[in-house]
C-alpha positions as protocol buffer text, in pm:
chain_id: "A"
residue {
  index: 1
  type: PRO
  ca { x: -5 y: -15 z: -6 }
}
residue {
  index: 2
  type: SER
  ca { x: 120 y: 352 z: -74 }
}
residue {
  index: 3
  type: SER
  ca { x: 230 y: 595 z: 228 }
}
residue {
  index: 4
  type: VAL
  ca { x: -86 y: 727 z: 242 }
}
residue {
  index: 5
  type: HIS
  ca { x: -269 y: 413 z: 244 }
}
residue {
  index: 6
  type: ARG
  ca { x: -21 y: 280 z: 542 }
}
residue {
  index: 7
  type: LEU
  ca { x: -114 y: 685 z: 712 }
}
residue {
  index: 8
  type: LEU
  ca { x: -483 y: 600 z: 683 }
}
residue {
  index: 9
  type: LEU
  ca { x: -466 y: 252 z: 826 }
}
residue {
  index: 10
  type: GLU
  ca { x: -273 y: 314 z: 1117 }
}
residue {
  index: 11
  type: LYS
  ca { x: -556 y: 566 z: 1197 }
}
residue {
  index: 12
  type: ILE
  ca { x: -851 y: 247 z: 1171 }
}
residue {
  index: 13
  type: PRO
  ca { x: -816 y: 142 z: 1590 }
}
residue {
  index: 14
  type: PHE
  ca { x: -794 y: 504 z: 1680 }
}
residue {
  index: 15
  type: LEU
  ca { x: -1134 y: 503 z: 1521 }
}
residue {
  index: 16
  type: ILE
  ca { x: -1307 y: 264 z: 1673 }
}
residue {
  index: 17
  type: LEU
  ca { x: -1215 y: 389 z: 2013 }
}
residue {
  index: 18
  type: SER
  ca { x: -1333 y: 719 z: 1871 }
}
residue {
  index: 19
  type: ILE
  ca { x: -1696 y: 559 z: 1781 }
}
residue {
  index: 20
  type: ILE
  ca { x: -1664 y: 327 z: 2122 }
}
residue {
  index: 21
  type: THR
  ca { x: -1600 y: 602 z: 2332 }
}
residue {
  index: 22
  type: CYS
  ca { x: -1873 y: 828 z: 2171 }
}
residue {
  index: 23
  type: VAL
  ca { x: -2136 y: 574 z: 2227 }
}
residue {
  index: 24
  type: LEU
  ca { x: -2041 y: 479 z: 2588 }
}
residue {
  index: 25
  type: THR
  ca { x: -2056 y: 871 z: 2621 }
}
residue {
  index: 26
  type: LEU
  ca { x: -2385 y: 904 z: 2459 }
}
residue {
  index: 27
  type: ARG
  ca { x: -2520 y: 588 z: 2653 }
}
residue {
  index: 28
  type: ALA
  ca { x: -2402 y: 761 z: 3002 }
}
residue {
  index: 29
  type: ALA
  ca { x: -2583 y: 1132 z: 2958 }
}
residue {
  index: 30
  type: ARG
  ca { x: -2862 y: 983 z: 2757 }
}
residue {
  index: 31
  type: ARG
  ca { x: -3107 y: 1171 z: 2999 }
}
residue {
  index: 32
  type: LEU
  ca { x: -2923 y: 1510 z: 2884 }
}
residue {
  index: 33
  type: VAL
  ca { x: -2994 y: 1438 z: 2534 }
}
residue {
  index: 34
  type: GLN
  ca { x: -3195 y: 1678 z: 2414 }
}
residue {
  index: 35
  type: PRO
  ca { x: -3474 y: 1553 z: 2128 }
}
residue {
  index: 36
  type: LEU
  ca { x: -3454 y: 1713 z: 1809 }
}
residue {
  index: 37
  type: ALA
  ca { x: -3797 y: 1814 z: 1823 }
}
residue {
  index: 38
  type: SER
  ca { x: -3665 y: 2035 z: 2120 }
}
residue {
  index: 39
  type: TYR
  ca { x: -3344 y: 2182 z: 1896 }
}
residue {
  index: 40
  type: ALA
  ca { x: -3452 y: 2204 z: 1491 }
}
residue {
  index: 41
  type: PHE
  ca { x: -3164 y: 2049 z: 1272 }
}
residue {
  index: 42
  type: LEU
  ca { x: -3124 y: 2431 z: 1108 }
}
residue {
  index: 43
  type: PRO
  ca { x: -3096 y: 2597 z: 1440 }
}
residue {
  index: 44
  type: ARG
  ca { x: -2796 y: 2307 z: 1552 }
}
residue {
  index: 45
  type: VAL
  ca { x: -2638 y: 2395 z: 1237 }
}
residue {
  index: 46
  type: ILE
  ca { x: -2587 y: 2759 z: 1336 }
}
residue {
  index: 47
  type: ASN
  ca { x: -2518 y: 2736 z: 1643 }
}
residue {
  index: 48
  type: ALA
  ca { x: -2199 y: 2469 z: 1557 }
}
residue {
  index: 49
  type: LEU
  ca { x: -2140 y: 2686 z: 1289 }
}
residue {
  index: 50
  type: LEU
  ca { x: -2110 y: 3019 z: 1524 }
}
residue {
  index: 51
  type: THR
  ca { x: -1958 y: 2836 z: 1782 }
}
residue {
  index: 52
  type: TYR
  ca { x: -1676 y: 2672 z: 1598 }
}
residue {
  index: 53
  type: VAL
  ca { x: -1588 y: 3034 z: 1525 }
}
residue {
  index: 54
  type: ARG
  ca { x: -1665 y: 3177 z: 1919 }
}
residue {
  index: 55
  type: TYR
  ca { x: -1408 y: 2906 z: 2016 }
}
residue {
  index: 56
  type: ILE
  ca { x: -1108 y: 3053 z: 1785 }
}
residue {
  index: 57
  type: GLU
  ca { x: -1194 y: 3353 z: 1921 }
}
residue {
  index: 58
  type: LYS
  ca { x: -1186 y: 3328 z: 2321 }
}
residue {
  index: 59
  type: MET
  ca { x: -846 y: 3078 z: 2178 }
}
residue {
  index: 60
  type: VAL
  ca { x: -691 y: 3424 z: 2092 }
}
residue {
  index: 61
  type: TRP
  ca { x: -855 y: 3651 z: 2356 }
}
residue {
  index: 62
  type: PRO
  ca { x: -1036 y: 3449 z: 2626 }
}
residue {
  index: 63
  type: LYS
  ca { x: -1336 y: 3677 z: 2707 }
}
residue {
  index: 64
  type: ASN
  ca { x: -1632 y: 3695 z: 2897 }
}
residue {
  index: 65
  type: MET
  ca { x: -1573 y: 3326 z: 2973 }
}
residue {
  index: 66
  type: ILE
  ca { x: -1849 y: 3208 z: 3185 }
}
residue {
  index: 67
  type: PRO
  ca { x: -1952 y: 2818 z: 3343 }
}
residue {
  index: 68
  type: VAL
  ca { x: -2306 y: 2846 z: 3170 }
}
residue {
  index: 69
  type: TYR
  ca { x: -2379 y: 2989 z: 2822 }
}
residue {
  index: 70
  type: PRO
  ca { x: -2716 y: 3050 z: 2749 }
}
residue {
  index: 71
  type: ALA
  ca { x: -2908 y: 2880 z: 2488 }
}
residue {
  index: 72
  type: GLU
  ca { x: -2937 y: 3096 z: 2184 }
}
residue {
  index: 73
  type: LEU
  ca { x: -3214 y: 3094 z: 1916 }
}
residue {
  index: 74
  type: ARG
  ca { x: -3187 y: 3433 z: 1780 }
}
residue {
  index: 75
  type: TRP
  ca { x: -2866 y: 3493 z: 1538 }
}
residue {
  index: 76
  type: SER
  ca { x: -2747 y: 3823 z: 1354 }
}
residue {
  index: 77
  type: GLY
  ca { x: -2746 y: 3677 z: 987 }
}
residue {
  index: 78
  type: ALA
  ca { x: -2473 y: 3857 z: 928 }
}
residue {
  index: 79
  type: GLU
  ca { x: -2291 y: 3703 z: 1189 }
}
residue {
  index: 80
  type: VAL
  ca { x: -2431 y: 3355 z: 1076 }
}
residue {
  index: 81
  type: LEU
  ca { x: -2280 y: 3493 z: 678 }
}
residue {
  index: 82
  type: MET
  ca { x: -1930 y: 3609 z: 846 }
}
residue {
  index: 83
  type: ALA
  ca { x: -1887 y: 3255 z: 1011 }
}
residue {
  index: 84
  type: GLY
  ca { x: -2021 y: 3056 z: 762 }
}
residue {
  index: 85
  type: LEU
  ca { x: -1786 y: 3207 z: 542 }
}
residue {
  index: 86
  type: PHE
  ca { x: -1455 y: 3260 z: 784 }
}
residue {
  index: 87
  type: VAL
  ca { x: -1529 y: 2851 z: 805 }
}
residue {
  index: 88
  type: ALA
  ca { x: -1532 y: 2819 z: 402 }
}
residue {
  index: 89
  type: VAL
  ca { x: -1219 y: 3021 z: 371 }
}
residue {
  index: 90
  type: VAL
  ca { x: -1043 y: 2820 z: 642 }
}
residue {
  index: 91
  type: THR
  ca { x: -1144 y: 2469 z: 485 }
}
residue {
  index: 92
  type: ILE
  ca { x: -1092 y: 2585 z: 136 }
}
residue {
  index: 93
  type: ALA
  ca { x: -740 y: 2758 z: 182 }
}
residue {
  index: 94
  type: ALA
  ca { x: -668 y: 2359 z: 382 }
}
residue {
  index: 95
  type: LEU
  ca { x: -781 y: 2179 z: 96 }
}
residue {
  index: 96
  type: ARG
  ca { x: -544 y: 2389 z: -164 }
}
residue {
  index: 97
  type: LEU
  ca { x: -275 y: 2377 z: 74 }
}
residue {
  index: 98
  type: TRP
  ca { x: -277 y: 2009 z: 119 }
}
residue {
  index: 99
  type: LYS
  ca { x: 54 y: 1895 z: -107 }
}
residue {
  index: 100
  type: THR
  ca { x: 295 y: 2190 z: 0 }
}
residue {
  index: 101
  type: ARG
  ca { x: 201 y: 2275 z: 385 }
}
residue {
  index: 102
  type: PRO
  ca { x: -18 y: 1968 z: 489 }
}
residue {
  index: 103
  type: PHE
  ca { x: -9 y: 2107 z: 817 }
}
residue {
  index: 104
  type: TRP
  ca { x: -322 y: 2310 z: 768 }
}
residue {
  index: 105
  type: LEU
  ca { x: -563 y: 2075 z: 664 }
}
residue {
  index: 106
  type: VAL
  ca { x: -408 y: 1824 z: 962 }
}
residue {
  index: 107
  type: GLY
  ca { x: -464 y: 2100 z: 1238 }
}
residue {
  index: 108
  type: TRP
  ca { x: -784 y: 2252 z: 1070 }
}
residue {
  index: 109
  type: LEU
  ca { x: -950 y: 1865 z: 1030 }
}
residue {
  index: 110
  type: TRP
  ca { x: -812 y: 1789 z: 1377 }
}
residue {
  index: 111
  type: TYR
  ca { x: -980 y: 2064 z: 1539 }
}
residue {
  index: 112
  type: LEU
  ca { x: -1299 y: 2066 z: 1325 }
}
residue {
  index: 113
  type: GLY
  ca { x: -1342 y: 1696 z: 1375 }
}
residue {
  index: 114
  type: ILE
  ca { x: -1265 y: 1662 z: 1794 }
}
residue {
  index: 115
  type: LEU
  ca { x: -1503 y: 1929 z: 1829 }
}
residue {
  index: 116
  type: VAL
  ca { x: -1833 y: 1722 z: 1664 }
}
residue {
  index: 117
  type: PRO
  ca { x: -1968 y: 1544 z: 1973 }
}
residue {
  index: 118
  type: VAL
  ca { x: -1973 y: 1874 z: 2201 }
}
residue {
  index: 119
  type: ILE
  ca { x: -2041 y: 2119 z: 1912 }
}
residue {
  index: 120
  type: GLY
  ca { x: -2442 y: 2094 z: 1937 }
}
residue {
  index: 121
  type: LEU
  ca { x: -2544 y: 1872 z: 1654 }
}
residue {
  index: 122
  type: VAL
  ca { x: -2656 y: 1626 z: 1929 }
}
residue {
  index: 123
  type: GLN
  ca { x: -2674 y: 1879 z: 2220 }
}
residue {
  index: 124
  type: VAL
  ca { x: -2668 y: 1720 z: 2536 }
}
residue {
  index: 125
  type: GLY
  ca { x: -2819 y: 1935 z: 2864 }
}
residue {
  index: 126
  type: ALA
  ca { x: -2894 y: 2310 z: 2796 }
}
residue {
  index: 127
  type: ASN
  ca { x: -2590 y: 2420 z: 2740 }
}
residue {
  index: 128
  type: PRO
  ca { x: -2457 y: 2496 z: 2409 }
}
residue {
  index: 129
  type: MET
  ca { x: -2122 y: 2575 z: 2466 }
}
residue {
  index: 130
  type: GLY
  ca { x: -1852 y: 2518 z: 2704 }
}
residue {
  index: 131
  type: ASP
  ca { x: -1531 y: 2626 z: 2719 }
}
residue {
  index: 132
  type: HIS
  ca { x: -1326 y: 2316 z: 2855 }
}
residue {
  index: 133
  type: ASN
  ca { x: -1457 y: 2170 z: 2497 }
}
residue {
  index: 134
  type: THR
  ca { x: -1124 y: 2316 z: 2337 }
}
residue {
  index: 135
  type: TYR
  ca { x: -809 y: 2208 z: 2536 }
}
residue {
  index: 136
  type: LEU
  ca { x: -809 y: 1878 z: 2286 }
}
residue {
  index: 137
  type: PRO
  ca { x: -967 y: 2033 z: 1949 }
}
residue {
  index: 138
  type: ALA
  ca { x: -689 y: 2375 z: 2023 }
}
residue {
  index: 139
  type: ILE
  ca { x: -420 y: 2120 z: 1959 }
}
residue {
  index: 140
  type: GLY
  ca { x: -490 y: 2183 z: 1544 }
}
residue {
  index: 141
  type: ILE
  ca { x: -526 y: 2552 z: 1557 }
}
residue {
  index: 142
  type: PHE
  ca { x: -187 y: 2523 z: 1747 }
}
residue {
  index: 143
  type: ILE
  ca { x: -58 y: 2258 z: 1537 }
}
residue {
  index: 144
  type: ILE
  ca { x: -97 y: 2520 z: 1180 }
}
residue {
  index: 145
  type: ILE
  ca { x: 46 y: 2808 z: 1390 }
}
residue {
  index: 146
  type: CYS
  ca { x: 363 y: 2632 z: 1509 }
}
residue {
  index: 147
  type: TRP
  ca { x: 433 y: 2480 z: 1192 }
}
residue {
  index: 148
  type: GLU
  ca { x: 379 y: 2785 z: 999 }
}
residue {
  index: 149
  type: ALA
  ca { x: 565 y: 3015 z: 1222 }
}
residue {
  index: 150
  type: GLY
  ca { x: 794 y: 2768 z: 1180 }
}
residue {
  index: 151
  type: ASP
  ca { x: 836 y: 2779 z: 815 }
}
residue {
  index: 152
  type: MET
  ca { x: 852 y: 3174 z: 819 }
}
residue {
  index: 153
  type: ALA
  ca { x: 1128 y: 3167 z: 1065 }
}
residue {
  index: 154
  type: ALA
  ca { x: 1322 y: 2952 z: 831 }
}
residue {
  index: 155
  type: ASP
  ca { x: 1346 y: 3260 z: 587 }
}
residue {
  index: 156
  type: TRP
  ca { x: 1411 y: 3521 z: 908 }
}
residue {
  index: 157
  type: ARG
  ca { x: 1818 y: 3587 z: 933 }
}
residue {
  index: 158
  type: TYR
  ca { x: 1715 y: 3580 z: 1328 }
}
residue {
  index: 159
  type: GLY
  ca { x: 1374 y: 3353 z: 1284 }
}
residue {
  index: 160
  type: ARG
  ca { x: 1457 y: 3167 z: 1575 }
}
residue {
  index: 161
  type: ALA
  ca { x: 1553 y: 3464 z: 1837 }
}
residue {
  index: 162
  type: ILE
  ca { x: 1211 y: 3651 z: 1661 }
}
residue {
  index: 163
  type: LEU
  ca { x: 1017 y: 3367 z: 1723 }
}
residue {
  index: 164
  type: GLY
  ca { x: 1177 y: 3295 z: 2081 }
}
residue {
  index: 165
  type: THR
  ca { x: 1113 y: 3672 z: 2184 }
}
residue {
  index: 166
  type: MET
  ca { x: 745 y: 3661 z: 2075 }
}
residue {
  index: 167
  type: ALA
  ca { x: 665 y: 3338 z: 2275 }
}
residue {
  index: 168
  type: ALA
  ca { x: 771 y: 3494 z: 2565 }
}
residue {
  index: 169
  type: LEU
  ca { x: 534 y: 3769 z: 2531 }
}
residue {
  index: 170
  type: VAL
  ca { x: 244 y: 3570 z: 2411 }
}
residue {
  index: 171
  type: LEU
  ca { x: 300 y: 3321 z: 2732 }
}
residue {
  index: 172
  type: GLY
  ca { x: 369 y: 3644 z: 2966 }
}
residue {
  index: 173
  type: ALA
  ca { x: -14 y: 3787 z: 2822 }
}
residue {
  index: 174
  type: CYS
  ca { x: -106 y: 3387 z: 2907 }
}
residue {
  index: 175
  type: LEU
  ca { x: -8 y: 3432 z: 3248 }
}
residue {
  index: 176
  type: VAL
  ca { x: -164 y: 3768 z: 3298 }
}
residue {
  index: 177
  type: VAL
  ca { x: -509 y: 3666 z: 3170 }
}
residue {
  index: 178
  type: SER
  ca { x: -527 y: 3367 z: 3367 }
}
residue {
  index: 179
  type: HIS
  ca { x: -472 y: 3528 z: 3672 }
}
residue {
  index: 180
  type: GLN
  ca { x: -774 y: 3751 z: 3573 }
}
residue {
  index: 181
  type: GLN
  ca { x: -1014 y: 3489 z: 3494 }
}
residue {
  index: 182
  type: LEU
  ca { x: -851 y: 3288 z: 3809 }
}
residue {
  index: 183
  type: GLN
  ca { x: -983 y: 3593 z: 4029 }
}
residue {
  index: 184
  type: TYR
  ca { x: -1369 y: 3458 z: 3891 }
}
residue {
  index: 185
  type: TRP
  ca { x: -1350 y: 3115 z: 4062 }
}
residue {
  index: 186
  type: ARG
  ca { x: -1243 y: 3258 z: 4377 }
}
residue {
  index: 187
  type: ASN
  ca { x: -1576 y: 3082 z: 4520 }
}
residue {
  index: 188
  type: PRO
  ca { x: -1916 y: 3029 z: 4401 }
}
residue {
  index: 189
  type: VAL
  ca { x: -2044 y: 3390 z: 4454 }
}
residue {
  index: 190
  type: ALA
  ca { x: -1799 y: 3571 z: 4265 }
}
residue {
  index: 191
  type: LEU
  ca { x: -1821 y: 3307 z: 3980 }
}
residue {
  index: 192
  type: PHE
  ca { x: -2183 y: 3317 z: 3930 }
}
residue {
  index: 193
  type: THR
  ca { x: -2166 y: 3698 z: 4000 }
}
residue {
  index: 194
  type: HIS
  ca { x: -1949 y: 3769 z: 3676 }
}
residue {
  index: 195
  type: ASN
  ca { x: -2144 y: 3484 z: 3507 }
}
residue {
  index: 196
  type: ILE
  ca { x: -2501 y: 3711 z: 3519 }
}
residue {
  index: 197
  type: ALA
  ca { x: -2280 y: 4018 z: 3432 }
}
residue {
  index: 198
  type: VAL
  ca { x: -2186 y: 3907 z: 3162 }
}
residue {
  index: 199
  type: THR
  ca { x: -2526 y: 3734 z: 3055 }
}
residue {
  index: 200
  type: PRO
  ca { x: -2741 y: 3911 z: 3263 }
}
residue {
  index: 201
  type: ASN
  ca { x: -3090 y: 3727 z: 3095 }
}
residue {
  index: 202
  type: SER
  ca { x: -2931 y: 3394 z: 3190 }
}
residue {
  index: 203
  type: PRO
  ca { x: -3153 y: 3148 z: 3401 }
}
């Protein structure tokens, strides 16, 4: 078999494990799974599209992160259009770059694929999204960022020094923002006061 076929074959055990995990998770959470009658298919798809983009926004700048996000049944047409365009453009770019920069397609499909069980197509509970769902999917975005940065730095005279400095600045910013977010988790009163401040109409 070709190298591509070998790469696909070696992933089959992981695919099987993923299917088993999904089945067990759905069985364990079957009481929380919302029937299709509760949330029609089109709103689920729109919510999934918007949530894909919102997770990336929060990865770039973790603002207004809360433990309980309210379910949204109304969306701005412009917001839905922009989200659809963003996902479509990145997907097309990743496909076109497959031969020269395959890490784009790997990272993007990683991000899209791992979020499928928690993106709202199968609605579990009333929460349409949760920031903790991005821990593993974010690896796909960082694959793109790290490999692209590495390729760019290879052409720079002081590439490693520049990348190292930028990484230190980013980690410093993460430290500051993480410290700020931790203040909301001091106790339940601080946490849910913040939640209400972000979403005043939250039940």
